[in-house]
Amino acid sequence: YTFGFDTAVQVAVEAIDRLHTTAESHHRALIVEVMGRHAGWIALHSGLAGGANVILIPERRFDIDKVCDYVTTRFASEFAPILVVAEGAQPLEGTMELQTGELDAFGHVRLGGIGQFLEREIAARTGYEARQTVLGHVQRGGTPTAYDRVLATRFGLHAADAVNDGDSGVMVALRGTDIVRVPLAEATGKLKTVPLERYEEAEVFFG
């Protein structure tokens, strides 16, 4: 992970922790939308740490009926569900349309707001009240965690060493606990997405 990931997850977890209280006191399903257009790492980690009942990520298309079943099961146990969803999460083909057709400043198709769609669909399909919270830019700012501060410092030191060595065309990266140099072509050639087995670990706690 790059520096900033740990901080973004921490911000999301703090929000989820606070929303648990509101979900229970108002007896409604709460949907927390976090960053993650193409990869669901923040949703996965914050959802697990925050005790979410459902986690939705871009790497695994979701069945809206199954999501609603989780919500209904949770309410049947006298608890209000928390759903953590990455902004790029998509339903199974033909079940919901999320793209607006518009482009953002980077030429990407603008998504219609997964939290808003889930809020409406859950309420309509289950009869239970649902509300969305979009963390958005809140995750991008604030005070960095100690882990991120140390990681950024280590990256800076190793990047300076690479410059001094005349080693160009590389970037510094975290591999395990070590800082290594990686060719730019290797670093940018493939998107690092959530492996299916990691998501299946989280599914054990759904419902």
XYZ file of C-alpha atoms in Angstrom:
207
model
C 0.000 0.000 0.000
C 1.041 3.574 -0.446
C 1.213 6.109 2.344
C -2.233 7.494 3.094
C -3.999 4.142 2.936
C -3.783 3.516 6.664
C -5.081 7.021 7.395
C -7.993 6.671 4.971
C -8.977 3.367 6.567
C -8.733 4.857 10.055
C -10.984 7.784 9.086
C -13.529 5.373 7.620
C -13.448 3.106 10.685
C -14.021 6.045 13.025
C -17.054 7.050 10.954
C -18.403 3.489 10.947
C -17.954 3.221 14.720
C -19.998 6.393 15.212
C -22.684 5.298 12.763
C -23.296 2.030 14.617
C -24.883 4.066 17.405
C -27.160 5.952 15.022
C -28.147 2.778 13.197
C -29.247 1.139 16.435
C -30.967 4.173 17.965
C -32.941 4.927 14.790
C -33.339 1.277 13.753
C -32.355 1.879 10.147
C -29.850 0.426 7.691
C -26.869 2.710 7.189
C -24.781 2.643 4.021
C -21.243 4.023 4.233
C -19.726 4.846 0.834
C -15.925 4.990 0.804
C -13.245 5.598 -1.836
C -12.435 2.820 -4.269
C -13.353 3.237 -7.914
C -11.458 0.199 -9.229
C -10.234 -1.544 -6.063
C -12.006 -2.209 -2.788
C -9.111 -2.220 -0.333
C -10.409 0.660 1.788
C -13.923 -0.799 1.901
C -12.598 -4.249 2.780
C -10.285 -3.126 5.583
C -12.581 -0.497 7.084
C -15.583 -2.793 6.815
C -13.834 -5.628 8.628
C -12.377 -3.358 11.302
C -15.664 -1.507 11.745
C -17.835 -4.593 12.036
C -19.853 -4.053 8.853
C -22.585 -6.556 8.045
C -22.099 -6.215 4.288
C -19.049 -5.088 2.287
C -19.332 -4.380 -1.432
C -16.272 -3.902 -3.655
C -15.653 -3.342 -7.396
C -13.904 -6.703 -7.818
C -17.048 -8.683 -7.020
C -20.406 -7.745 -8.550
C -23.184 -7.993 -5.989
C -26.669 -9.464 -6.070
C -29.059 -6.798 -4.764
C -31.512 -9.469 -3.617
C -28.799 -11.148 -1.555
C -27.812 -7.797 -0.043
C -31.431 -7.215 0.956
C -31.558 -10.699 2.488
C -28.577 -9.790 4.692
C -30.357 -6.594 5.733
C -33.582 -8.427 6.561
C -31.717 -11.102 8.531
C -29.920 -8.470 10.566
C -33.134 -6.638 11.418
C -34.782 -9.959 12.324
C -32.058 -10.357 14.969
C -33.059 -6.964 16.422
C -29.908 -5.265 15.151
C -29.544 -2.543 12.528
C -27.153 -3.343 9.663
C -24.146 -1.344 8.503
C -23.141 -1.668 4.853
C -19.718 -0.464 3.694
C -19.482 0.001 -0.051
C -16.689 1.135 -2.356
C -17.761 3.863 -4.771
C -16.994 1.598 -7.741
C -19.037 -1.394 -6.565
C -21.363 -2.679 -9.282
C -24.460 -4.898 -9.245
C -24.889 -7.993 -11.356
C -25.568 -7.215 -14.998
C -29.075 -5.984 -15.675
C -30.145 -5.485 -12.058
C -29.358 -1.781 -11.543
C -27.877 1.009 -13.675
C -25.308 3.158 -11.887
C -23.408 5.000 -14.596
C -24.564 8.494 -15.551
C -22.899 8.590 -18.967
C -21.033 11.765 -17.993
C -17.232 11.998 -17.765
C -15.182 13.416 -14.909
C -12.096 15.639 -15.241
C -9.919 12.583 -15.923
C -12.140 11.158 -18.665
C -13.606 8.417 -16.470
C -17.300 7.608 -16.637
C -18.939 9.346 -13.687
C -20.706 6.888 -11.406
C -24.224 7.691 -10.274
C -23.673 7.116 -6.562
C -23.826 3.549 -5.296
C -24.871 4.657 -1.813
C -27.880 6.517 -3.156
C -29.001 3.557 -5.252
C -28.643 1.128 -2.354
C -30.555 3.453 -0.055
C -33.489 3.479 -2.424
C -33.386 -0.205 -3.371
C -33.070 -1.501 0.193
C -35.979 0.609 1.390
C -38.152 -0.437 -1.554
C -37.323 -4.140 -1.382
C -37.264 -4.697 2.395
C -39.563 -2.032 3.798
C -36.867 -0.944 6.240
C -35.578 2.623 6.301
C -32.091 3.100 4.868
C -29.757 6.087 4.822
C -26.454 6.673 3.041
C -23.352 8.484 4.238
C -20.738 9.395 1.620
C -17.385 10.015 3.284
C -15.892 11.444 0.091
C -13.073 13.931 0.565
C -13.104 13.497 4.356
C -10.937 10.417 3.762
C -8.322 12.422 1.869
C -7.382 14.940 4.546
C -6.800 15.295 8.241
C -4.054 14.084 10.537
C -2.067 11.114 9.177
C -1.634 8.062 11.354
C 1.734 7.311 12.921
C 2.140 4.389 10.516
C 1.669 6.640 7.482
C 4.084 9.236 8.845
C 6.812 6.656 9.293
C 6.096 5.049 5.914
C 6.225 8.387 4.072
C 9.525 9.212 5.782
C 11.014 5.872 4.780
C 9.808 6.328 1.198
C 11.448 9.747 1.070
C 14.773 8.442 2.347
C 14.857 5.580 -0.146
C 13.757 7.823 -3.025
C 16.646 10.175 -2.217
C 19.012 7.211 -2.207
C 17.760 6.212 -5.667
C 18.444 9.714 -6.967
C 21.936 9.704 -5.476
C 22.579 6.322 -7.096
C 21.422 7.628 -10.478
C 18.751 4.940 -10.559
C 16.002 6.348 -12.779
C 12.786 4.828 -14.085
C 11.952 3.309 -10.711
C 9.716 4.054 -7.769
C 10.014 3.093 -4.133
C 7.452 0.657 -2.778
C 6.640 -1.305 0.351
C 7.132 -5.053 0.020
C 6.403 -6.818 3.269
C 8.198 -4.565 5.744
C 10.989 -3.584 3.349
C 11.249 -0.572 1.032
C 12.284 -1.697 -2.451
C 12.813 -0.116 -5.856
C 10.387 -1.220 -8.547
C 10.573 -0.383 -12.283
C 7.843 2.080 -13.228
C 6.586 -0.244 -15.966
C 6.083 -2.996 -13.393
C 4.490 -0.670 -10.855
C 1.973 0.830 -13.282
C 1.374 -2.160 -15.536
C -1.274 -3.850 -13.420
C -3.932 -2.633 -11.013
C -3.604 -4.180 -7.560
C -7.103 -5.400 -6.839
C -8.546 -7.363 -3.931
C -7.998 -11.132 -4.415
C -11.173 -13.197 -4.326
C -9.981 -15.187 -1.311
C -9.545 -11.993 0.716
C -13.130 -10.996 -0.008
C -14.368 -14.482 0.862
C -12.752 -14.085 4.285
C -14.896 -11.010 4.862
C -18.060 -12.748 3.619
C -17.931 -15.041 6.649
C -19.093 -12.078 8.753
C -21.915 -10.893 6.465
C -25.475 -10.794 7.736
